[in-house]
mmCIF file of C-alpha atoms and ligand atoms in Angstrom:
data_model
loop_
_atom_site.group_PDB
_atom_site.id
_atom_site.type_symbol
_atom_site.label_atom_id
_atom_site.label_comp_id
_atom_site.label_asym_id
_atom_site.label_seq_id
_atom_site.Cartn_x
_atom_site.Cartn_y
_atom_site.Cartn_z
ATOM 1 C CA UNK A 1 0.000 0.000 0.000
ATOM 2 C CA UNK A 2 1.263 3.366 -0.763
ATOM 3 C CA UNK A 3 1.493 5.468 2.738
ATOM 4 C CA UNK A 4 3.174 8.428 1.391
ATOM 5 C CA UNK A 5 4.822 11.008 -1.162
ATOM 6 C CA UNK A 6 8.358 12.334 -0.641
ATOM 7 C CA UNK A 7 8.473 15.778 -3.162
ATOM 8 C CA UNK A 8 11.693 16.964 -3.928
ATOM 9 C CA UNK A 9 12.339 20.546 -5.331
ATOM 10 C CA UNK A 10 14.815 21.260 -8.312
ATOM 11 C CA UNK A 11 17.791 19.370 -8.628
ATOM 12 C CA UNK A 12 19.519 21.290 -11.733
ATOM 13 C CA UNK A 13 22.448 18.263 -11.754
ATOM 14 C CA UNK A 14 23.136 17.695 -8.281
ATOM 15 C CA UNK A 15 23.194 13.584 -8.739
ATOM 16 C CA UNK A 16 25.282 12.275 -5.693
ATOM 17 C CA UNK A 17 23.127 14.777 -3.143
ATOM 18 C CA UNK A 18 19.933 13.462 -4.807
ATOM 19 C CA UNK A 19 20.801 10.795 -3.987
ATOM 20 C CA UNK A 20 21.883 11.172 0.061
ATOM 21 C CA UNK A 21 18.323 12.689 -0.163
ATOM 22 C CA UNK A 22 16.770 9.584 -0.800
ATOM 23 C CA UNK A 23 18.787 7.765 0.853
ATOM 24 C CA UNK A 24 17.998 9.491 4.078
ATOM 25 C CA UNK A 25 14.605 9.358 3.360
ATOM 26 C CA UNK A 26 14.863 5.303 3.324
ATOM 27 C CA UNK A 27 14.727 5.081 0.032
ATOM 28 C CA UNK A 28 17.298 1.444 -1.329
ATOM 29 C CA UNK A 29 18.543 1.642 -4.955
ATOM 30 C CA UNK A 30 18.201 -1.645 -6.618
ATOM 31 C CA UNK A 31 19.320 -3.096 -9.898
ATOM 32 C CA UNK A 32 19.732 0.385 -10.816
ATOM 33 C CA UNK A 33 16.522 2.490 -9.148
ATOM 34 C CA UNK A 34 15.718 3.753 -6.374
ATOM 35 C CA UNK A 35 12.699 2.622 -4.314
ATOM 36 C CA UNK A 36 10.694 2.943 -1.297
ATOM 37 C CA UNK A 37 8.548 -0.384 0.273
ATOM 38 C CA UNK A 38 5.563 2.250 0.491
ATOM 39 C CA UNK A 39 6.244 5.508 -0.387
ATOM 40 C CA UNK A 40 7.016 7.335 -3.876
ATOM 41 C CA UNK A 41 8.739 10.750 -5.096
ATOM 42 C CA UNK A 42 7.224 13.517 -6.895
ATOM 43 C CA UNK A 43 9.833 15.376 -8.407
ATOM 44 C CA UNK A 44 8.733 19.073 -9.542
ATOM 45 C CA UNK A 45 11.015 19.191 -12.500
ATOM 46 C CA UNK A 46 14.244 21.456 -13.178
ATOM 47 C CA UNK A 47 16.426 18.549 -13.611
ATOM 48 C CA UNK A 48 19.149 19.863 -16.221
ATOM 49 C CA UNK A 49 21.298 23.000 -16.586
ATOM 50 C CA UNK A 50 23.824 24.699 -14.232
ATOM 51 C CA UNK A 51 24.924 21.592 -12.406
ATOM 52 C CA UNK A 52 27.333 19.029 -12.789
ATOM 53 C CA UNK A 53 25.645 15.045 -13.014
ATOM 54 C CA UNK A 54 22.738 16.594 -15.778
ATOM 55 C CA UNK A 55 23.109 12.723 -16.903
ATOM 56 C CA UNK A 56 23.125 11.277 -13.665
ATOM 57 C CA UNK A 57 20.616 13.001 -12.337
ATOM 58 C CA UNK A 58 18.204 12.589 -15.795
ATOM 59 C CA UNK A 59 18.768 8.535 -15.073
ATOM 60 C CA UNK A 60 17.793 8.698 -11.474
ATOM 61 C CA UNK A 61 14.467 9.809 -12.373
ATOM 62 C CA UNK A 62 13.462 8.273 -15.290
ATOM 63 C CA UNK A 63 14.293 4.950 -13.750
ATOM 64 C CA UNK A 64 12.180 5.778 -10.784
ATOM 65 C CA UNK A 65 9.115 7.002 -12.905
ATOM 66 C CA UNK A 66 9.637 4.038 -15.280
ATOM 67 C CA UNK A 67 9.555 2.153 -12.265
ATOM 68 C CA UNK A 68 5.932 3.597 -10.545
ATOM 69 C CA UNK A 69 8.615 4.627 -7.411
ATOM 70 C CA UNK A 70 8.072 8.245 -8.482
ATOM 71 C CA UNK A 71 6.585 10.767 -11.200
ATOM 72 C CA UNK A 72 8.354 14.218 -12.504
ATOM 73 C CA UNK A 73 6.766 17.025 -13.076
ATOM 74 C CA UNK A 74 8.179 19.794 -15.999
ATOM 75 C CA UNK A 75 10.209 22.524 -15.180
ATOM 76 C CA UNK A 76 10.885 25.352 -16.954
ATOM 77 C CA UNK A 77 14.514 24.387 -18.163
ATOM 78 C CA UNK A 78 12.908 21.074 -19.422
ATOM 79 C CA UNK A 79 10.107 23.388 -21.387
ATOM 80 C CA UNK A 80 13.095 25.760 -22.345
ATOM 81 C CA UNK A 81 15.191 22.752 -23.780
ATOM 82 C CA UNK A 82 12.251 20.961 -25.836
ATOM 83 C CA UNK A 83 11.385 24.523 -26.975
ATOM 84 C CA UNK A 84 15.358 24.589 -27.947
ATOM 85 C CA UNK A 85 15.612 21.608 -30.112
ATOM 86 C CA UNK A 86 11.940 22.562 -31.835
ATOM 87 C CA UNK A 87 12.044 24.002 -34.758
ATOM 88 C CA UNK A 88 9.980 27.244 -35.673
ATOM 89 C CA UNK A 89 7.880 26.469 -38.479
ATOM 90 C CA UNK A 90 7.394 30.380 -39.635
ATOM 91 C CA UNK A 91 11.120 30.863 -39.571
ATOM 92 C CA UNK A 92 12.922 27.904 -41.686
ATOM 93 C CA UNK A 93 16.575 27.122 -39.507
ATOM 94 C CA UNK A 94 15.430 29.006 -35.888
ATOM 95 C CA UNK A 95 14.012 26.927 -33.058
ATOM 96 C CA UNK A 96 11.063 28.072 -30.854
ATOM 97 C CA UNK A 97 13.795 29.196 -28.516
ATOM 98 C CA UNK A 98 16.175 31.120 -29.697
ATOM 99 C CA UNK A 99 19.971 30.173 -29.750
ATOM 100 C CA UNK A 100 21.151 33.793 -28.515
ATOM 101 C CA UNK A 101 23.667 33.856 -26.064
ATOM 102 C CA UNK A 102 21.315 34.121 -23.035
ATOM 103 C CA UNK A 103 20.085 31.012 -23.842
ATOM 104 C CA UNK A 104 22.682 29.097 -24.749
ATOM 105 C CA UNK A 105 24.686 30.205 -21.027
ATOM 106 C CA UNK A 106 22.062 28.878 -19.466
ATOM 107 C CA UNK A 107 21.487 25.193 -21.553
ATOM 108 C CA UNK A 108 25.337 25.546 -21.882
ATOM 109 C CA UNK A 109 26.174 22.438 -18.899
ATOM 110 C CA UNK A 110 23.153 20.265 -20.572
ATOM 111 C CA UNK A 111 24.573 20.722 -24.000
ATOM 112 C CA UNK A 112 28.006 19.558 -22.860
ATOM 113 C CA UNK A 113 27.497 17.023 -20.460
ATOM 114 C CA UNK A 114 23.955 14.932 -22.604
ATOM 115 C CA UNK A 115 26.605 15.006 -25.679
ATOM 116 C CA UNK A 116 25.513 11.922 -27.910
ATOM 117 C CA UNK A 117 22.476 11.631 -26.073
ATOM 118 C CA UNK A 118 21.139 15.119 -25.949
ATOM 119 C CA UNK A 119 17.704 13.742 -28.799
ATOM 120 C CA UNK A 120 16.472 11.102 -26.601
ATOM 121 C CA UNK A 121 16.654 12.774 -23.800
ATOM 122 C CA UNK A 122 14.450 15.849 -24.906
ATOM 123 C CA UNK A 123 11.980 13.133 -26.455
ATOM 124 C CA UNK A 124 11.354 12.274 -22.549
ATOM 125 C CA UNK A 125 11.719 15.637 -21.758
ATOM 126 C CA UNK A 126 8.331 16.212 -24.162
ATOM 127 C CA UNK A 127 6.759 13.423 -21.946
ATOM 128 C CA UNK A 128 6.847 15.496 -18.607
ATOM 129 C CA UNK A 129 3.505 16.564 -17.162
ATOM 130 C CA UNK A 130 3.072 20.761 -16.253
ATOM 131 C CA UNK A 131 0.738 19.969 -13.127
ATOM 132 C CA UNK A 132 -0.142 16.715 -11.114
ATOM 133 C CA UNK A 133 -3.181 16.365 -8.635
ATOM 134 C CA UNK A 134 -3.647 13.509 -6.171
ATOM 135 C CA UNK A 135 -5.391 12.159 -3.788
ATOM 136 C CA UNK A 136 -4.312 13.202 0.340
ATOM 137 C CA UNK A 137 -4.113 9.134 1.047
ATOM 138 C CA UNK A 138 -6.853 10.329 3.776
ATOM 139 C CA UNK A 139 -9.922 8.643 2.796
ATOM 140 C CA UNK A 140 -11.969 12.262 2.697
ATOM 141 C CA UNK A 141 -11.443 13.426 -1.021
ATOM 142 C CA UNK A 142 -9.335 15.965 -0.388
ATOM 143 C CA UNK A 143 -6.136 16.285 -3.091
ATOM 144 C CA UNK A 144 -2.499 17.688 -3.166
ATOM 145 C CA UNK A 145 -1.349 19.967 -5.876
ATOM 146 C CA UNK A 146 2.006 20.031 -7.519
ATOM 147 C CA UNK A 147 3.602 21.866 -9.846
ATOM 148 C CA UNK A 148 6.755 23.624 -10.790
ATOM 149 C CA UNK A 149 5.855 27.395 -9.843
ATOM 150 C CA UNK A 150 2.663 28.323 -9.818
ATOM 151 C CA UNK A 151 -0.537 26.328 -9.218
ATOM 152 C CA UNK A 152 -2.980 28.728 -11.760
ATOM 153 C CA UNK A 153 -6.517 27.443 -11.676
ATOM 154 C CA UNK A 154 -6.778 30.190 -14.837
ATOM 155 C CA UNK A 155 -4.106 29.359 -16.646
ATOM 156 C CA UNK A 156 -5.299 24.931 -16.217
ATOM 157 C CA UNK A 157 -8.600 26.078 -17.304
ATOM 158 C CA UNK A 158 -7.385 27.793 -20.650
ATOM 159 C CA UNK A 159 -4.881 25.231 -21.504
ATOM 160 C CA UNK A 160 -7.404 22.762 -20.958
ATOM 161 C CA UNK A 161 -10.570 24.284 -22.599
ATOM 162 C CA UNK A 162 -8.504 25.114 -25.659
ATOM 163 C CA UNK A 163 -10.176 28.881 -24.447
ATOM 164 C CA UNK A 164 -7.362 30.482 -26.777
ATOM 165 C CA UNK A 165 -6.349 28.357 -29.046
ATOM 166 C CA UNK A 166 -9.047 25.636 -29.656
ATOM 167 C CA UNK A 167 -6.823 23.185 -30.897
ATOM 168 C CA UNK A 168 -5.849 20.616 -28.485
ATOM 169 C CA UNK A 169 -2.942 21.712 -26.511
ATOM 170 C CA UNK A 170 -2.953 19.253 -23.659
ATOM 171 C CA UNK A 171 -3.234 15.345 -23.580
ATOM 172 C CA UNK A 172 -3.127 12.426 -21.275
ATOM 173 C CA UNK A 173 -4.343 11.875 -17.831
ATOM 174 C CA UNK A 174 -6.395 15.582 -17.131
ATOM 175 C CA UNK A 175 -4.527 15.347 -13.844
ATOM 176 C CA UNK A 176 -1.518 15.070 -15.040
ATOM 177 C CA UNK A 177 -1.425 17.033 -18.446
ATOM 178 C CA UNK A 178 1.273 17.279 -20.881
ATOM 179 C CA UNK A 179 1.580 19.795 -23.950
ATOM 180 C CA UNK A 180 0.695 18.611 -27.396
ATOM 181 C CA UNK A 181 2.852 19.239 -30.225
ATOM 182 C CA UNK A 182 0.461 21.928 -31.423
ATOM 183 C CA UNK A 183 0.617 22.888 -27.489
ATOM 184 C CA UNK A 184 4.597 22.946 -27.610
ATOM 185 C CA UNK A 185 3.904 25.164 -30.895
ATOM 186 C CA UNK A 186 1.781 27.577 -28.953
ATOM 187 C CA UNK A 187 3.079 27.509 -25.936
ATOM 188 C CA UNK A 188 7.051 27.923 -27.362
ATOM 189 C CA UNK A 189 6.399 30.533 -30.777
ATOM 190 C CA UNK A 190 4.265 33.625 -29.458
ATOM 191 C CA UNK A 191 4.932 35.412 -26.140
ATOM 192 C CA UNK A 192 1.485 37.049 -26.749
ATOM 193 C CA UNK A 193 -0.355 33.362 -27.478
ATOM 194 C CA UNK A 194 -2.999 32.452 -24.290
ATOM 195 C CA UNK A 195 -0.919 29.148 -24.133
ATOM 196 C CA UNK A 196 2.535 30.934 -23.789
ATOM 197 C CA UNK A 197 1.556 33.094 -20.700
ATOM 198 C CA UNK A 198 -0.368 29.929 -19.399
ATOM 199 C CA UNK A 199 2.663 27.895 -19.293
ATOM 200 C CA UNK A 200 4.869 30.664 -18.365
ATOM 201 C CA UNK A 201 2.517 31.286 -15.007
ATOM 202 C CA UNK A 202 2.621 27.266 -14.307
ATOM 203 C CA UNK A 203 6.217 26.749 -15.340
ATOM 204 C CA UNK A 204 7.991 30.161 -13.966
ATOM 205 C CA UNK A 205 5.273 32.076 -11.938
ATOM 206 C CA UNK A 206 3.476 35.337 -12.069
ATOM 207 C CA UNK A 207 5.492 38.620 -12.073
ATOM 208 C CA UNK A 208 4.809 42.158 -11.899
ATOM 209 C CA UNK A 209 6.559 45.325 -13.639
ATOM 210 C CA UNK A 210 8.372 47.338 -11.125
ATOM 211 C CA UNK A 211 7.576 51.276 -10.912
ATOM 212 C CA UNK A 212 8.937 53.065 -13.541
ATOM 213 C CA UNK A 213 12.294 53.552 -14.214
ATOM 214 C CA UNK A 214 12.922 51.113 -11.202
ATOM 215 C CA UNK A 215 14.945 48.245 -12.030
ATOM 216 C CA UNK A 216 17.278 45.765 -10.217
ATOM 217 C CA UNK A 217 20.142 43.755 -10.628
ATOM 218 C CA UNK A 218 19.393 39.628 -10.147
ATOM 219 C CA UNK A 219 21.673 36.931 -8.845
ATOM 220 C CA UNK A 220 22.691 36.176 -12.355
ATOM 221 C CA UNK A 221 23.818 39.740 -13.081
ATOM 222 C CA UNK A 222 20.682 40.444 -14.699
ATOM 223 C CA UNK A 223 19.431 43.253 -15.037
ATOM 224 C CA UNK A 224 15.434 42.991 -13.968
ATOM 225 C CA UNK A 225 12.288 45.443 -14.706
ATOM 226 C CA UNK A 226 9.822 42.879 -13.042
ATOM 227 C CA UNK A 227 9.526 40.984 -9.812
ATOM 228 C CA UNK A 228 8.199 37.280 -8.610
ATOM 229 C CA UNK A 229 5.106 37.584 -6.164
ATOM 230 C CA UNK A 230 4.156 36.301 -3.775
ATOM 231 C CA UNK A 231 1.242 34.399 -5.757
ATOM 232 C CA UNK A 232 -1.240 33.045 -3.202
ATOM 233 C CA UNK A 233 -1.173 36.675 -1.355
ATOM 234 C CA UNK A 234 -2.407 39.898 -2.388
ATOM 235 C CA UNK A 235 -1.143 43.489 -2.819
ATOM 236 C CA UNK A 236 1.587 44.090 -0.614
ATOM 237 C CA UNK A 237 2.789 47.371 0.682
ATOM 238 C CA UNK A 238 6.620 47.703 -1.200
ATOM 239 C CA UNK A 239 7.669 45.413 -3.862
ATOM 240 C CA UNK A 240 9.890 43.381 -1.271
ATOM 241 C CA UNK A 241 6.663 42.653 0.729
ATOM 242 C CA UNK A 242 5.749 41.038 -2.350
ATOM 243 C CA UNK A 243 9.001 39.535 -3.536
ATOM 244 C CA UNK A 244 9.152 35.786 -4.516
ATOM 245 C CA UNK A 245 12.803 35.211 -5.126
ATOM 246 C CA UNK A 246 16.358 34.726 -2.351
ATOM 247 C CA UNK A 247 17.020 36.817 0.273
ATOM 248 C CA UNK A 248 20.043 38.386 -2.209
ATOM 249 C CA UNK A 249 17.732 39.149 -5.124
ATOM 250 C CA UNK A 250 15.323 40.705 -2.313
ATOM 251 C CA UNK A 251 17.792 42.872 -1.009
ATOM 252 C CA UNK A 252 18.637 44.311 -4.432
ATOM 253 C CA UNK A 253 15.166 45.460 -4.869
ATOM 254 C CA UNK A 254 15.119 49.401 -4.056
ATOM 255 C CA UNK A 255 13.693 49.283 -0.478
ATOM 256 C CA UNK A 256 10.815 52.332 -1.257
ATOM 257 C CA UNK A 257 9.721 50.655 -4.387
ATOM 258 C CA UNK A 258 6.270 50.349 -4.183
ATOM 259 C CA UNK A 259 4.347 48.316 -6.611
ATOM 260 C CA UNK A 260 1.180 49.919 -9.097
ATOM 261 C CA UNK A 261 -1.811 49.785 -6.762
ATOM 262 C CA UNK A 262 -4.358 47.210 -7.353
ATOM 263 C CA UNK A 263 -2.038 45.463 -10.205
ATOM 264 C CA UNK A 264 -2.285 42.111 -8.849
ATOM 265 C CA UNK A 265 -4.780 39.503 -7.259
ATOM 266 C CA UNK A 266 -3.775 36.928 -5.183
ATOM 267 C CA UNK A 267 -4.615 33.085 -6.028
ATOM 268 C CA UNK A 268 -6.536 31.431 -3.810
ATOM 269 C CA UNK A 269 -5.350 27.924 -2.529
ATOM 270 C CA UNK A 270 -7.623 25.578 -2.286
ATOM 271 C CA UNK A 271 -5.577 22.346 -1.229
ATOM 272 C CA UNK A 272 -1.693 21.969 0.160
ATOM 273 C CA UNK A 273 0.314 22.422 -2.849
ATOM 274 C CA UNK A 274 3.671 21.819 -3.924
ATOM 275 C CA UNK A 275 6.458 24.179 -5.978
ATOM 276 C CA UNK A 276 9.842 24.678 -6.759
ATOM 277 C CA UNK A 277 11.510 27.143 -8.864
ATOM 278 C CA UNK A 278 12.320 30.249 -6.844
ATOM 279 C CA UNK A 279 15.579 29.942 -5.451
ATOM 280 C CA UNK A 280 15.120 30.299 -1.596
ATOM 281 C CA UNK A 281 17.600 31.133 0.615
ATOM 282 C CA UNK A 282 18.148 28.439 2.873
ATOM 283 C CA UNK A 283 19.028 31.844 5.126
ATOM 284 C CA UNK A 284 15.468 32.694 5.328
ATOM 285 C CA UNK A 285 14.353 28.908 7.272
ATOM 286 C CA UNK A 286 12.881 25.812 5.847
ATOM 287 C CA UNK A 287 9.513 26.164 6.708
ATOM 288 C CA UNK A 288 6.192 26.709 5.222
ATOM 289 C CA UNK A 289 5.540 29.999 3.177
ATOM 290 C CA UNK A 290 1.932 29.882 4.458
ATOM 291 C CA UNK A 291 -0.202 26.900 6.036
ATOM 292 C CA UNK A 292 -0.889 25.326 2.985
ATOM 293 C CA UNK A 293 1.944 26.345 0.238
ATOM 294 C CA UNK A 294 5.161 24.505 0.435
ATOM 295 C CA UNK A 295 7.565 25.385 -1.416
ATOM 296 C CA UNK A 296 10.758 23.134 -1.997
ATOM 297 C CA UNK A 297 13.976 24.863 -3.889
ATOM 298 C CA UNK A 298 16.435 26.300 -1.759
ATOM 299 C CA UNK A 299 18.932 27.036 -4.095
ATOM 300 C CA UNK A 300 20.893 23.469 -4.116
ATOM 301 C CA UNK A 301 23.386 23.827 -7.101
ATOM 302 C CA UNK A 302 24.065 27.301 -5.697
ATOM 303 C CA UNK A 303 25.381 25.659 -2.642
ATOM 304 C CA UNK A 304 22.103 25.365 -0.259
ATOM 305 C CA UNK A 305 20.617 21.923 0.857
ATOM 306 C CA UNK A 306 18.530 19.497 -1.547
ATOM 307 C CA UNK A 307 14.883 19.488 0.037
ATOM 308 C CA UNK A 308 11.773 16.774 0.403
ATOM 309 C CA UNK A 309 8.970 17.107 2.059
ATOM 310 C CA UNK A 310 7.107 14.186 3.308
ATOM 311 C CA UNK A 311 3.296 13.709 3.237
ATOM 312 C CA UNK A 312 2.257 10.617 4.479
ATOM 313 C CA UNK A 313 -0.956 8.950 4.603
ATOM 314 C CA UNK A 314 -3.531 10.304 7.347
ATOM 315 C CA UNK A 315 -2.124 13.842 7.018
ATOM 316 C CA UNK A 316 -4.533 16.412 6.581
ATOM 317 C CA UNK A 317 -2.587 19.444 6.524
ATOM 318 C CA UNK A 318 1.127 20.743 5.690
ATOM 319 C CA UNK A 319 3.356 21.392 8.993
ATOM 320 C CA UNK A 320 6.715 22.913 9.434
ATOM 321 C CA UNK A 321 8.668 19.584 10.928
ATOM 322 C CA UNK A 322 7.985 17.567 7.294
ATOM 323 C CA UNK A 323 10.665 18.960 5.500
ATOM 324 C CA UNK A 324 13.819 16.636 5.227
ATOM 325 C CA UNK A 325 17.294 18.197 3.751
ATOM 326 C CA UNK A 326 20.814 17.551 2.722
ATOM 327 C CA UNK A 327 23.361 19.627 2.786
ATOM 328 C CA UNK A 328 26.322 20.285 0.703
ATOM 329 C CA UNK A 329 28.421 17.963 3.491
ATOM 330 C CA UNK A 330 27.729 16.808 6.986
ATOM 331 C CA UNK A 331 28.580 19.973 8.884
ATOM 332 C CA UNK A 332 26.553 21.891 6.651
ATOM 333 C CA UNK A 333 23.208 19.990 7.662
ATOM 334 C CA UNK A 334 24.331 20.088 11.145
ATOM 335 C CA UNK A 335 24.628 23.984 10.970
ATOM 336 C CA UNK A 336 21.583 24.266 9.260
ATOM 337 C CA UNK A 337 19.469 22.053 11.599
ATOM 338 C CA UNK A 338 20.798 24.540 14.331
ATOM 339 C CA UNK A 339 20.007 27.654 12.314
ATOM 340 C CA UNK A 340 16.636 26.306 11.169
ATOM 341 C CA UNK A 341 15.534 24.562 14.436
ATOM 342 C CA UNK A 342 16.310 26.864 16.958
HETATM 343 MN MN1 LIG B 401 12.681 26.623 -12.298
#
C-alpha cells in the first residue's frame, strides 16, 4: 500500500546529493533504481542545466518514474530545452527558442554534459507533465497539488478548454497534463499566445513590472524590470513585501519601491500544494511559506541543501517539521538544523 509522497524541489544536476536525499529518506537503490517499500517521489522538475551530473541526475528519475517509485513534473529548463531543439515552423533554420547567447549560457552544462544523447533525452523531456493532482491518502477526497511554480486554476482552465487556441494543446491523464505538439507550438512561438503566458505562469510564476524607471540587478547579473510575487497573497505594501525570489535578489530590490496599486490579485489555494523554482535562501528557514503552500527549492546547485517534504498517509494538513534536507556535506546539515531549528 502506498502510505506516502516524498516531493523533492529542483535538482539542476546535483546527482550524488539526490541521492543522500533519498537515501535518508529510506529510500534502497536496486538493480539500478531507487525505491521505497511504500512511499514514492514527486519530483517538480528542473532537472538539467547549471549543475554538474545533468546525466546522472536525468537517469535517477526516469528509472524511478519508469519504475511507478516516483513521477516528474516539468520545469521550466525542461520546457526551455524541448522549446530549444523545436524548430519554428514560420522561420525555416530558428528553433522556438532562440539560440542567442542568453540562452545558450544557461542550456550551456546540458549541452556539454547529454553530448551523444542530448535527442532522446528531450523526447522524454516532451513526456513530462506541467501539473499533477492527487489524492491526500486520507480517505476524505481531499487532493495535493504540484507543480513547478505556480498552481494557476486560470491558466489549467485555458490550456485545458482550448479557451485560446481551440486546438488541443494538452493530452493524457487531465490530472496530469502534458503539452501537445500543437501545445509545444503555442506555448514555445508567441509570447502574446494564451498558451505561452499559461505555461509561463505554471512553469515560472506570475510577475509584476516594477515602478517606472525602477529596475534591479538579479543573482545572475541580470538586469530585472519585473519581480516574482508572492502568488497566493495579495497586494503588498513595497515590492519586497511582495518579492518571490532569495534573500540576495530581495535585497537588491530598491527598499521604497512600491508596486502599481491594485495590479495584482492573489490566487486562492484551495488544497496543500507543492512548488519549486524560486531559489530560496536556505538563510530565510525551511519552513512553510503559508499553512498550505510549500515550497521546496532552496537554491541546491548554488550551494544550499537538496529538500523533500514528506506527506504521508492520514495527514490532513502541511506542517513545518515535514521537510527533510541535505546539505552540501555533513557539517553543513548540522549547521543548518541549528540555524533552522532553533
Ligand atoms: Mn525553475
Amino acid at each position: 500500500m502506498l502510505n506516502g509522497y516524498d516531493v523533492i524541489g529542483d535538482i539542476h544536476g546535483c546527482a550524488d546529493r539526490l541521492e543522500a536525499l533519498l537515501s535518508r529518506l529510506g529510500y534502497e537503490k536496486n538493480g539500478g533504481v531507487w525505491r521505497h517499500p511504500d512511499r514514492m517521489v514527486i519530483f517538480l522538475g528542473d532537472y538539467i542545466d547549471r549543475g554538474p551530473q545533468i546525466l546522472e541526475t536525468l537517469k535517477i528519475v526516469r528509472n524511478m518514474r519508469e519504475a511507478g517509485s516516483a513521477e516528474c513534473l516539468m520545469g521550466n529548463h525542461e520546457f526551455n530545452a524541448v522549446c530549444w531543439n523545436t524548430s519554428d515552423p514560420d522561420h525555416p533554420g530558428q528553433y522556438l527558442r532562440s539560440h542567442n547567447e542568453k540562452h545558450t549560457a544557461q542550456h550551456a552544462a546540458t549541452l556539454e554534459q547529454l553530448a551523444g544523447c542530448y535527442q532522446p533525452w528531450i523526447q522524454w523531456m516532451r513526456t513530462l507533465p506541467l501539473w499533477l493532482e492527487l489524492g491526500d491518502l486520507g480517505g476524505d477526497g481531499n487532493r495535493l497539488h504540484m507543480v513547478h511554480a505556480c498552481w494557476s486554476p486560470e491558466a489549467m482552465r485555458a490550456l485545458l478548454n482550448g479557451e485560446c487556441g481551440g486546438e488541443a494543446m494538452l493530452t493524457g491523464r487531465k490530472d496530469a497534463p502534458r503539452l501537445t505538439e500543437a501545445g509545444y507550438l503555442r506555448a514555445g512561438r508567441d509570447k502574446a499566445s494564451c498558451e505561452y503566458q499559461a505555461v509561463d505562469v505554471l512553469l515560472k510564476g506570475p510577475e509584476i513590472p516594477l515602478p517606472e524607471n525602477t529596475v534591479f540587478q538579479d543573482k545572475d547579473g541580470n538586469e530585472r524590470d519585473r519581480i516574482r510575487v508572492r502568488w497566493w497573497l495579495g497586494m503588498g505594501e513595497t515590492c519586497r513585501d511582495m518579492a518571490l525570489m532569495g534573500e540576495e535578489d530581495i535585497a537588491a530590490l530598491p527598499e521604497d519601491a512600491r508596486p502599481e496599486p491594485g495590479i495584482w490579485e492573489a490566487i486562492p489555494v484551495e488544497y496543500p500544494t507543492f512548488f519549486g523554482h524560486y531559489w530560496r535562501s536556505p538563510g530565510e528557514g525551511i519552513r512553510l511559506y503559508a499553512p498550505s503552500v510549500a515550497c521546496l527549492d532552496f537554491s541546491a546547485v548554488k550551494g544550499g541543501p537538496l529538500v523533500a517534504y514528506r506527506w504521508n498517509r492520514g495527514d490532513s494538513a502541511l506542517r513545518d517539521d515535514r521537510f527533510v534536507w541535505v546539505g552540501r556535506d555533513a557539517d553543513a546539515t548540522a549547521r543548518s538544523k541549528r540555524i533552522f531549528f532553533p
